[in-house]
Amino acid sequence: MSDHVVVELTADETYPLRLAVLRGDTPSKVVSFDQDLLPGTFHLGVRDGRDVIAVSTWAPLPHHDLPAVQLRGMATAAHLQGHGLGSLLLEAGCMRGATIAELVWARARDTALAFYLGHGFTVEGDGFIDEQTQKPHHLIVRRLT
């Protein structure tokens, strides 16, 4: 992955990949998040030439009254999953998030839990079914400081 770099994106640039990867097999096709335009929110991605091949959104939102960043919309193009792009993107986001918060949290799909646990996240609480996707999720947290 040495030829891939993490870049700043606009919210709009994340939408095609969010739709393809995160909403393709769900009842909801909504790809915009309320957090997309919050002050301090940043969107990171990986490009392959002009194509965006991985995306993530990081919004400064507290967790249990602690300064935190919420990770949303983490997605890698299906044909490139398992090649390290998600890891590259996740670690870059956590490094940037550490400059503004003590921890990062997310509502992770159960199918992605092993990925997040492998990157230092822990599961917090019981699982639940996400209303928009109708897929099983867990709340995950990682201390950044």
XYZ file of N, CA and C in Angstrom:
435
model
N 0.806 -1.193 0.000
C 0.000 0.000 0.000
C 0.850 1.258 0.000
N 2.160 1.142 -0.200
C 3.020 2.304 -0.097
C 2.705 3.361 -1.144
N 2.065 2.996 -2.245
C 1.728 3.984 -3.270
C 0.386 4.664 -2.997
N -0.303 4.270 -1.951
C -1.571 4.890 -1.591
C -1.361 5.831 -0.415
N -1.967 7.012 -0.508
C -1.865 7.987 0.573
C -3.262 8.418 0.994
N -3.368 8.810 2.239
C -4.626 9.300 2.778
C -4.762 10.771 2.399
N -5.951 11.123 1.912
C -6.223 12.495 1.482
C -7.498 13.000 2.139
N -7.611 14.314 2.209
C -8.832 14.951 2.700
C -9.864 14.927 1.572
N -11.111 14.639 1.930
C -12.208 14.622 0.970
C -13.307 15.568 1.439
N -14.225 15.885 0.537
C -15.461 16.541 0.929
C -16.468 15.453 1.270
N -17.526 15.821 1.963
C -18.579 14.848 2.264
C -19.122 14.242 0.976
N -19.366 15.079 -0.022
C -19.926 14.590 -1.290
C -19.049 13.528 -1.942
N -17.735 13.646 -1.778
C -16.837 12.675 -2.396
C -16.914 11.310 -1.727
N -17.466 11.236 -0.513
C -17.600 9.946 0.174
C -18.860 9.197 -0.241
N -19.826 9.916 -0.791
C -21.154 9.334 -1.024
C -21.183 8.142 -1.978
N -20.508 8.170 -3.131
C -20.602 6.998 -4.014
C -20.127 5.700 -3.353
N -19.019 5.765 -2.618
C -18.502 4.555 -1.976
C -19.383 4.146 -0.798
N -19.895 5.122 -0.041
C -20.841 4.792 1.029
C -22.039 4.041 0.460
N -22.553 4.508 -0.671
C -23.716 3.851 -1.278
C -23.368 2.430 -1.715
N -22.274 2.285 -2.429
C -21.903 0.974 -2.970
C -21.588 -0.042 -1.879
N -20.845 0.376 -0.854
C -20.352 -0.574 0.148
C -21.280 -0.684 1.356
N -21.795 0.452 1.825
C -22.544 0.451 3.082
C -24.058 0.403 2.908
N -24.562 0.749 1.745
C -26.010 0.791 1.564
C -26.510 -0.102 0.435
N -25.613 -0.728 -0.285
C -26.012 -1.542 -1.430
C -26.980 -2.653 -1.098
N -26.833 -3.256 0.080
C -27.693 -4.388 0.447
C -28.559 -4.069 1.665
N -28.928 -2.802 1.814
C -29.749 -2.403 2.958
C -31.025 -1.723 2.479
N -32.045 -1.653 3.341
C -33.288 -0.980 2.946
C -33.088 0.515 2.692
N -32.158 1.141 3.406
C -31.922 2.575 3.261
C -30.818 2.830 2.242
N -31.042 3.809 1.408
C -30.018 4.238 0.453
C -29.488 5.626 0.817
N -29.818 6.095 2.011
C -29.361 7.401 2.484
C -27.863 7.327 2.784
N -27.084 8.212 2.171
C -25.637 8.188 2.357
C -25.097 9.443 3.035
N -25.948 10.440 3.242
C -25.493 11.629 3.959
C -25.799 11.442 5.441
N -24.919 11.971 6.281
C -25.075 11.880 7.725
C -25.227 13.287 8.290
N -25.976 13.413 9.374
C -26.092 14.700 10.053
C -24.718 15.238 10.435
N -23.805 14.366 10.766
C -22.470 14.750 11.211
C -21.579 15.287 10.092
N -21.952 15.042 8.842
C -21.088 15.408 7.712
C -20.659 16.869 7.723
N -21.540 17.746 8.133
C -21.254 19.174 8.043
C -21.056 19.846 9.396
N -20.941 19.060 10.468
C -20.675 19.639 11.780
C -19.314 20.337 11.782
N -19.197 21.457 12.489
C -17.877 22.082 12.612
C -16.874 21.086 13.198
N -15.725 20.990 12.578
C -14.684 20.082 13.047
C -14.704 18.706 12.415
N -15.788 18.357 11.720
C -15.845 17.058 11.042
C -14.860 17.051 9.881
N -14.169 15.927 9.725
C -13.286 15.782 8.572
C -13.547 14.444 7.905
N -13.310 14.420 6.611
C -13.525 13.236 5.782
C -12.177 12.853 5.182
N -11.796 11.603 5.385
C -10.533 11.106 4.845
C -10.812 9.999 3.843
N -9.919 9.891 2.894
C -10.072 8.849 1.899
C -8.744 8.435 1.315
N -8.815 7.442 0.466
C -7.662 6.982 -0.297
C -8.083 7.008 -1.756
N -7.233 7.580 -2.575
C -7.485 7.639 -4.019
C -6.528 6.708 -4.756
N -7.019 6.189 -5.862
C -6.201 5.446 -6.809
C -6.349 6.210 -8.116
N -5.437 7.125 -8.367
C -5.630 8.048 -9.483
C -6.756 8.997 -9.122
N -7.781 9.062 -9.959
C -8.929 9.921 -9.678
C -10.002 9.219 -8.861
N -9.945 7.893 -8.785
C -10.985 7.127 -8.090
C -10.772 7.126 -6.582
N -11.848 7.361 -5.847
C -11.823 7.233 -4.395
C -12.087 5.761 -4.085
N -11.153 5.108 -3.380
C -11.261 3.671 -3.155
C -11.474 3.297 -1.689
N -11.390 4.295 -0.793
C -11.688 4.078 0.628
C -12.073 5.423 1.229
N -13.028 5.395 2.171
C -13.515 6.636 2.784
C -13.785 6.444 4.273
N -13.774 7.561 4.993
C -14.165 7.568 6.401
C -14.535 8.991 6.793
N -15.397 9.097 7.790
C -15.824 10.397 8.306
C -15.595 10.414 9.805
N -15.083 11.530 10.311
C -14.686 11.680 11.708
C -15.331 12.943 12.248
N -16.264 12.800 13.182
C -17.019 13.935 13.720
C -16.734 14.104 15.205
N -16.414 15.325 15.636
C -16.156 15.563 17.056
C -17.453 15.511 17.860
N -17.723 14.346 18.431
C -18.928 14.135 19.238
C -18.549 13.401 20.518
N -18.957 13.926 21.665
C -18.561 13.307 22.932
C -19.127 11.897 23.092
N -18.440 11.136 23.927
C -18.883 9.788 24.279
C -18.815 9.685 25.799
N -19.948 9.462 26.450
C -20.015 9.423 27.918
C -19.360 10.665 28.530
N -19.676 11.811 27.988
C -19.172 13.106 28.481
C -17.668 13.296 28.335
N -17.009 12.447 27.572
C -15.577 12.614 27.309
C -15.390 13.190 25.907
N -14.384 14.024 25.719
C -14.090 14.499 24.361
C -13.802 13.295 23.461
N -14.497 13.228 22.352
C -14.365 12.061 21.486
C -14.619 12.436 20.029
N -14.254 11.505 19.172
C -14.517 11.615 17.744
C -15.312 10.379 17.344
N -16.417 10.602 16.640
C -17.197 9.473 16.138
C -16.747 9.144 14.718
N -16.416 7.890 14.502
C -16.090 7.383 13.174
C -17.378 6.922 12.520
N -17.616 7.394 11.293
C -18.795 6.980 10.532
C -18.394 6.694 9.094
N -19.181 5.901 8.438
C -19.047 5.724 7.002
C -17.718 5.158 6.534
N -17.114 4.290 7.316
C -15.844 3.666 6.924
C -16.144 2.627 5.845
N -15.546 2.808 4.676
C -15.823 1.891 3.570
C -14.632 1.804 2.632
N -14.358 0.591 2.163
C -13.327 0.339 1.153
C -14.001 -0.364 -0.010
N -13.633 0.014 -1.221
C -14.193 -0.629 -2.414
C -14.111 -2.144 -2.248
N -15.193 -2.829 -2.580
C -15.304 -4.269 -2.324
C -14.130 -5.061 -2.896
N -13.697 -4.732 -4.092
C -12.625 -5.511 -4.729
C -11.248 -5.246 -4.119
N -11.154 -4.252 -3.214
C -9.877 -3.933 -2.581
C -9.862 -4.210 -1.077
N -10.948 -4.752 -0.556
C -10.994 -5.056 0.873
C -9.986 -6.161 1.184
N -9.347 -6.027 2.346
C -8.353 -7.007 2.757
C -6.958 -6.715 2.263
N -6.753 -5.538 1.656
C -5.438 -5.174 1.129
C -4.754 -4.064 1.933
N -5.279 -3.745 3.118
C -4.618 -2.772 3.983
C -5.095 -1.339 3.862
N -5.993 -1.059 2.934
C -6.467 0.316 2.767
C -7.267 0.792 3.976
N -8.111 -0.057 4.501
C -8.897 0.298 5.682
C -8.006 0.557 6.876
N -6.986 -0.262 7.047
C -6.036 -0.067 8.146
C -5.307 1.261 8.003
N -4.849 1.559 6.809
C -4.172 2.821 6.532
C -5.070 4.000 6.884
N -6.290 3.945 6.439
C -7.256 5.017 6.657
C -7.631 5.144 8.129
N -7.874 4.023 8.790
C -8.254 4.030 10.194
C -7.152 4.632 11.062
N -5.930 4.208 10.844
C -4.831 4.716 11.666
C -4.575 6.201 11.408
N -4.723 6.645 10.169
C -4.563 8.075 9.874
C -5.645 8.888 10.577
N -6.868 8.389 10.561
C -7.958 9.087 11.241
C -7.766 9.128 12.746
N -7.308 8.024 13.316
C -7.058 7.998 14.762
C -5.933 8.948 15.147
N -4.904 9.036 14.326
C -3.812 9.970 14.621
C -4.323 11.413 14.602
N -5.114 11.728 13.609
C -5.663 13.094 13.537
C -6.668 13.323 14.662
N -7.488 12.332 14.952
C -8.466 12.447 16.025
C -7.815 12.666 17.377
N -6.645 12.102 17.580
C -5.940 12.239 18.857
C -5.532 13.673 19.137
N -5.507 14.511 18.124
C -5.149 15.914 18.337
C -6.320 16.714 18.909
N -7.525 16.130 18.883
C -8.697 16.862 19.373
C -9.521 16.108 20.407
N -9.223 14.837 20.635
C -10.087 14.047 21.515
C -9.310 12.944 22.217
N -9.937 12.411 23.262
C -9.342 11.327 24.047
C -9.644 9.945 23.470
N -10.733 9.844 22.746
C -11.103 8.531 22.212
C -11.908 8.661 20.944
N -11.984 7.547 20.243
C -12.828 7.444 19.048
C -13.849 6.347 19.316
N -15.063 6.556 18.827
C -16.116 5.564 18.992
C -16.876 5.421 17.690
N -17.545 4.297 17.552
C -18.310 4.032 16.339
C -19.388 3.007 16.628
N -20.352 2.979 15.760
C -21.379 1.940 15.741
C -20.975 1.001 14.610
N -20.283 -0.060 14.948
C -19.677 -0.943 13.946
C -20.577 -2.120 13.605
N -20.624 -2.432 12.333
C -21.312 -3.648 11.904
C -20.595 -4.850 12.501
N -21.367 -5.827 12.889
C -20.773 -7.033 13.456
C -19.817 -7.708 12.476
N -20.090 -7.604 11.185
C -19.206 -8.213 10.189
C -17.832 -7.545 10.159
N -17.699 -6.342 10.739
C -16.420 -5.630 10.755
C -15.757 -5.644 12.135
N -16.372 -6.290 13.108
C -15.826 -6.253 14.474
C -14.392 -6.761 14.559
N -14.078 -7.840 13.905
C -12.720 -8.389 13.978
C -11.696 -7.373 13.479
N -12.032 -6.650 12.435
C -11.148 -5.605 11.921
C -10.869 -4.563 12.993
N -11.928 -4.050 13.610
C -11.766 -3.004 14.618
C -11.067 -3.524 15.880
N -11.407 -4.720 16.312
C -10.745 -5.290 17.487
C -9.248 -5.456 17.233
N -8.894 -5.782 16.015
C -7.488 -5.905 15.638
C -6.744 -4.581 15.627
N -7.491 -3.492 15.700
C -6.898 -2.150 15.718
C -7.093 -1.461 17.065
N -7.249 -2.256 18.112
C -7.270 -1.695 19.455
C -8.603 -1.209 19.974
N -9.669 -1.449 19.250
C -10.994 -1.086 19.738
C -11.500 -2.156 20.692
N -12.395 -1.769 21.573
C -13.087 -2.716 22.436
C -14.580 -2.539 22.234
N -15.313 -3.608 22.474
C -16.775 -3.579 22.366
C -17.341 -3.055 23.676
N -18.327 -2.202 23.563
C -18.971 -1.622 24.737
C -20.467 -1.945 24.678
N -20.943 -2.741 25.614
C -22.370 -3.040 25.687
C -22.819 -4.154 24.767
N -24.136 -4.314 24.745
C -24.764 -5.363 23.948
C -24.921 -4.937 22.495
N -25.082 -5.914 21.644
C -25.332 -5.654 20.237
C -26.736 -5.127 20.005
N -26.938 -4.577 18.824
C -28.236 -4.023 18.455
C -28.384 -4.082 16.937
N -29.609 -3.934 16.490
C -29.893 -3.859 15.061
C -30.013 -2.384 14.692
N -29.199 -1.940 13.764
C -29.250 -0.551 13.305
C -30.549 -0.316 12.541
N -31.205 0.775 12.847
C -32.512 1.057 12.233
C -32.420 1.253 10.724
N -31.406 1.980 10.246
C -31.314 2.252 8.814
C -30.889 1.033 8.004
N -29.895 0.311 8.504
C -29.354 -0.795 7.709
C -30.039 -2.124 7.978
N -30.661 -2.233 9.163
C -31.254 -3.492 9.613
C -30.207 -4.587 9.783
N -28.973 -4.182 10.097
C -27.865 -5.120 10.288
C -27.386 -5.060 11.736
N -26.869 -6.175 12.259
C -26.355 -6.202 13.634
C -25.114 -5.310 13.801
N -25.094 -4.557 14.887
C -24.007 -3.636 15.205
C -23.627 -3.753 16.677
N -22.474 -3.239 16.999
C -22.015 -3.049 18.379
C -21.357 -1.673 18.473
N -21.426 -1.101 19.637
C -20.695 0.124 19.916
C -19.253 -0.271 20.213
N -18.303 0.420 19.582
C -16.890 0.149 19.804
C -16.189 1.445 20.206
N -15.110 1.304 20.971
C -14.382 2.451 21.484
C -12.891 2.157 21.479
N -12.104 3.197 21.180
C -10.645 3.085 21.272
C -10.092 4.358 21.903
N -9.309 4.188 22.950
C -8.651 5.325 23.594
C -7.535 5.823 22.681
N -7.452 7.138 22.508
C -6.453 7.738 21.621
C -5.284 8.350 22.376
N -5.470 8.624 23.661
C -4.396 9.271 24.420
C -3.929 8.383 25.558
